[in-house]
CSV table of C-alpha atoms in Angstrom, one decimal:
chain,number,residue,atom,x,y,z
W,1,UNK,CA,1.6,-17.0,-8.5
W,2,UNK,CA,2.2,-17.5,-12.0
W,3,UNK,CA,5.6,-19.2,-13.3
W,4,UNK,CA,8.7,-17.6,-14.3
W,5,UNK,CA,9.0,-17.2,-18.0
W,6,UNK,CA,13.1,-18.1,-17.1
W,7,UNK,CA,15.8,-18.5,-14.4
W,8,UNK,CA,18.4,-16.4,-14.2
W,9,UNK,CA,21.3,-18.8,-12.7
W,10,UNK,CA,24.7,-17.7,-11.0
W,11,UNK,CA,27.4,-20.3,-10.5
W,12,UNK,CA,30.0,-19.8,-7.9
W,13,UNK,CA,33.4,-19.8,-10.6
W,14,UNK,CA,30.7,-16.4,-11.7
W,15,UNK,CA,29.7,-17.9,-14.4
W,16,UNK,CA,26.0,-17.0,-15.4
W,17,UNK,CA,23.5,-18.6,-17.9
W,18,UNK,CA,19.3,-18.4,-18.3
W,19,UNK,CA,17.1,-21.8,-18.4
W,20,UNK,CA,13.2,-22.0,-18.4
W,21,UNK,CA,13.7,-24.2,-15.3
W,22,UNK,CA,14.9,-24.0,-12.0
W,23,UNK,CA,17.7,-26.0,-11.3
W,24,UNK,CA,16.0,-28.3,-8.1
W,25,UNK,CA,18.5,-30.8,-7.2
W,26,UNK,CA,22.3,-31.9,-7.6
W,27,UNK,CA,21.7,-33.7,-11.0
W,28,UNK,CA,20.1,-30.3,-12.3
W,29,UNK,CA,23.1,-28.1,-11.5
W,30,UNK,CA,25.7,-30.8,-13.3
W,31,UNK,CA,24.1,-31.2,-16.0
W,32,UNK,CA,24.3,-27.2,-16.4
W,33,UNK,CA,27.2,-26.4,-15.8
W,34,UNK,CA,30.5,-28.1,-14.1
W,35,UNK,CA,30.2,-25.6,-10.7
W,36,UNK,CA,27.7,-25.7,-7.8
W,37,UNK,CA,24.8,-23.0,-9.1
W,38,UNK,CA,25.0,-19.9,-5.7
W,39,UNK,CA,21.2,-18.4,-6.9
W,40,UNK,CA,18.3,-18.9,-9.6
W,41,UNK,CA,16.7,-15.7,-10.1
W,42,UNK,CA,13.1,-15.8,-11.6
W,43,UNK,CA,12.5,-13.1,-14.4
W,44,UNK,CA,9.7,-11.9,-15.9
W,45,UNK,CA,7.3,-13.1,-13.3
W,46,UNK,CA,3.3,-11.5,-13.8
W,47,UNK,CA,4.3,-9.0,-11.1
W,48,UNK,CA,7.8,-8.0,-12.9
W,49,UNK,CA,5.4,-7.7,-16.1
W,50,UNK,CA,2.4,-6.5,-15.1
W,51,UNK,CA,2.8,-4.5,-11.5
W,52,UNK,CA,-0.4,-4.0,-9.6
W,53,UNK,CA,-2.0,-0.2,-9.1
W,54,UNK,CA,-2.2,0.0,-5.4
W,55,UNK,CA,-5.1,1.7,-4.3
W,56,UNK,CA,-7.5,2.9,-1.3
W,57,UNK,CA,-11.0,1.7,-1.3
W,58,UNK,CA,-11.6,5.4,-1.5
W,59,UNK,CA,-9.4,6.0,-4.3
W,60,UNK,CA,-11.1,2.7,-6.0
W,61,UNK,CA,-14.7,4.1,-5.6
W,62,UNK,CA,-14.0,7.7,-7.5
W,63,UNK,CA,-12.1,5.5,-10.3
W,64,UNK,CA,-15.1,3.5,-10.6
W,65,UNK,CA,-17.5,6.3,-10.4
W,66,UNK,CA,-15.2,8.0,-13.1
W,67,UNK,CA,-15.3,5.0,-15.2
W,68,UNK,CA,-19.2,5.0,-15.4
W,69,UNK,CA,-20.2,8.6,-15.5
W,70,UNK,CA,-16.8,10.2,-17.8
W,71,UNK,CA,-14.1,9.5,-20.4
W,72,UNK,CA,-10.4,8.7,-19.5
W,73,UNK,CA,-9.2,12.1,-19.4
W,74,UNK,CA,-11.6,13.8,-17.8
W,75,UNK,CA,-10.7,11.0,-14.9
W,76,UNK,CA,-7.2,11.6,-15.1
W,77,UNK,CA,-7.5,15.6,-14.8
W,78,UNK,CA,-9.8,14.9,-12.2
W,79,UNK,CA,-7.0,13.3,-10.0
W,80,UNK,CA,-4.4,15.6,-11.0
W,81,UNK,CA,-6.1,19.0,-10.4
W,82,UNK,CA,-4.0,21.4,-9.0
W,83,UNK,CA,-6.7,24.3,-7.8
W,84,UNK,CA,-7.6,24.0,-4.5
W,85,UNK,CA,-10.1,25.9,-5.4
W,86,UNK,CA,-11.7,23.8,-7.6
W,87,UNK,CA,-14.6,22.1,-5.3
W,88,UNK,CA,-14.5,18.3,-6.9
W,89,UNK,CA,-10.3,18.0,-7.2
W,90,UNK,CA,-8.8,15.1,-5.6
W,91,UNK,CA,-5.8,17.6,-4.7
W,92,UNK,CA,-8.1,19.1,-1.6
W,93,UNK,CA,-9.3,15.5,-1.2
W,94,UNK,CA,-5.7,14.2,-0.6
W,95,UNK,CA,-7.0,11.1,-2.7
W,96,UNK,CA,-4.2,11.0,-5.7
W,97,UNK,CA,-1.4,9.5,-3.4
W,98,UNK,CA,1.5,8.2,-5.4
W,99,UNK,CA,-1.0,7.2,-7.9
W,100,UNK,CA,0.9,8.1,-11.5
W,101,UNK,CA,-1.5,9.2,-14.7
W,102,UNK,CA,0.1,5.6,-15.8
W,103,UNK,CA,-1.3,3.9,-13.1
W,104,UNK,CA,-5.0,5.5,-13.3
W,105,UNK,CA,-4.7,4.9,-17.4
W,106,UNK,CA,-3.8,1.3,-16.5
W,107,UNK,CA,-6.2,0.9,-13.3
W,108,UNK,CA,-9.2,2.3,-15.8
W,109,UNK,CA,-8.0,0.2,-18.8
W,110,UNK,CA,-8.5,-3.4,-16.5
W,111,UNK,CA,-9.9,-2.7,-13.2
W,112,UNK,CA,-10.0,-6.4,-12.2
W,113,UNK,CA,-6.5,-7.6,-13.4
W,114,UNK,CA,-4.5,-4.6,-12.8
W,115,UNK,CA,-6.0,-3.1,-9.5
W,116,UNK,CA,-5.3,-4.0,-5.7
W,117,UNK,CA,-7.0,-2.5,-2.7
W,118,UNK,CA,-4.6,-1.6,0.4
W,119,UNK,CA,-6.3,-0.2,3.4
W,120,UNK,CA,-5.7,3.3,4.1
W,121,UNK,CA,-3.3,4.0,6.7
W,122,UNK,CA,-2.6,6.4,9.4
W,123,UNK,CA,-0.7,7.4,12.3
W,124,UNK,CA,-2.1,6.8,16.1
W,125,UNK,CA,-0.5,7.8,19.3
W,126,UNK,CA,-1.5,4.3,21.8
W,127,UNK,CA,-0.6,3.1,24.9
W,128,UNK,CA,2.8,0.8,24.7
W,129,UNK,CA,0.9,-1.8,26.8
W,130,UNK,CA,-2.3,-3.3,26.6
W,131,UNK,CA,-5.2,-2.7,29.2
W,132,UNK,CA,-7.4,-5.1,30.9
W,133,UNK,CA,-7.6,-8.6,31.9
W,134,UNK,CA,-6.6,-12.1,30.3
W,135,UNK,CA,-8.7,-12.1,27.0
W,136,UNK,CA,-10.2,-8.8,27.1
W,137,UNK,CA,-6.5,-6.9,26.4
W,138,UNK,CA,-6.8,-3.4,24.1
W,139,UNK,CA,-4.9,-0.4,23.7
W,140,UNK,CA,-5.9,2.9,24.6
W,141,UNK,CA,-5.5,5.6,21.7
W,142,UNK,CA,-5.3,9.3,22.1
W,143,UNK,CA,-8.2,10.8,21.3
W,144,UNK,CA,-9.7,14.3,21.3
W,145,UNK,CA,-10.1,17.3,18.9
W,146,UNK,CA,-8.5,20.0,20.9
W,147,UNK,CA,-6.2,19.9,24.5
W,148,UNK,CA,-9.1,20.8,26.7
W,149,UNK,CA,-10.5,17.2,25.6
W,150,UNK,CA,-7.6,14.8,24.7
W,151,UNK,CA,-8.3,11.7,26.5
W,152,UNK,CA,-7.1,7.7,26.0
W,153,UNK,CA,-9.3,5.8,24.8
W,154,UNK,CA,-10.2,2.8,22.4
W,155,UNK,CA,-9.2,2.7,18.7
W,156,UNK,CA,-13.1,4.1,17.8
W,157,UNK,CA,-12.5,7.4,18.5
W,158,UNK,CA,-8.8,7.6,18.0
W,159,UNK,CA,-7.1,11.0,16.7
W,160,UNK,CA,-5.4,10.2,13.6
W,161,UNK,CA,-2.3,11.5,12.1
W,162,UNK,CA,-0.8,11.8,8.7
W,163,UNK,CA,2.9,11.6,9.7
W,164,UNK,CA,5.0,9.9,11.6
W,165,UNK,CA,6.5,13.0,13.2
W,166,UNK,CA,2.9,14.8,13.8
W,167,UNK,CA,2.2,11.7,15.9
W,168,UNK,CA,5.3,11.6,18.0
W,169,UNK,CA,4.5,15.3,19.1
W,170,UNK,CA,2.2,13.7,21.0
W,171,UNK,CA,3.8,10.4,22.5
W,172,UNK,CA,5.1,10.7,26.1
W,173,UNK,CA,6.9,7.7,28.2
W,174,UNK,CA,3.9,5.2,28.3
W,175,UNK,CA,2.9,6.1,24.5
W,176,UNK,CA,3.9,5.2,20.6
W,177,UNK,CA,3.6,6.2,17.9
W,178,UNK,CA,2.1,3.2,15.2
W,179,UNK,CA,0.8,2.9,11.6
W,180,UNK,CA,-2.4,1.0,11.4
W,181,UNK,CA,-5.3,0.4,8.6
W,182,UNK,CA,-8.4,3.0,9.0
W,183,UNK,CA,-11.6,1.9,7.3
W,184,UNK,CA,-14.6,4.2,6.2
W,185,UNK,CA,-13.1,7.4,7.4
């Protein structure tokens, strides 16, 4: 983490002033001011400046292949297209997120400063307790396309959920409902 370009301090009489250090010790906070300093605030930090784009690897791939094979706005109405008819729109994709046109102008502008990759996450209805023995403890996930098949089983073939709530339709006594990373779906 990069250094704060100031502190903003608090003293306890209320009294408030900025410094481009931190006060660290007794000596610091006298030669300040006369009252004992409550909080030091860091401002302008690289992430108060310069917030990272949060993005899924699948979100980061169509960027990238954006970035290579069009111009800026043709990305950007590519993520914002609102016909679900259109065949290639991220809208029927579910892709865009809470990705803002400013991020995706940002994201495309400095890829490798600006952008960082979360996983993707979903809902899963698993068992509250682990199975098995000693070392060899898992969950068992519901699984199943359809109520003649739904079965528990392990996180591979897990039925995923976009909400909380569509999840918990499906929890009974010895189930949960929990938010965990999916990769390559």
């Amino acid at each position: 983490m990069t250094e704060p370009v100031a502190y903003l301090n608090k003293y306890l009489d209320g009294s408030t002033d900025i410094t481009r250090f931190k006060p660290s010790n007794e000596a610091d906070v006298v030669s300040l001011s006369s009252n004992v300093i409550v909080s030091s605030t860091p401002l302008y930090t690289s992430e108060q400046l310069y917030p990272r784009v949060k993005m899924t690897q699948k979100q980061y791939d169509r960027l990238m292949w954006e970035k290579s094979h069009t111009n800026l706005l043709a990305c950007i109405d590519y993520f914002f297209e609102q016909d679900d008819n259109y065949k290639f729109g991220l809208s029927s994709e579910n892709l865009r997120g809470d990705l803002t046109q400013t991020d995706i102008a940002r994201a495309w502008l400095h890829p490798e400063e600006t952008i960082e990759i979360v996983p993707d996450m979903k809902w899963f209805v698993r068992s509250k307790k682990p199975e098995g023995e000693d070392d060899d403890e898992y969950y068992l996930f519901l699984s199943g396309s359809n109520l003649d098949d739904l079965d528990y089983l392990v996180f591979d073939y897990a039925k995923t959920f976009d909400t909380k709530e569509q999840a918990e339709l499906w929890t009974n006594p010895l189930t949960e409902a929990v938010k965990l990373p999916v990769e390559g779906e």
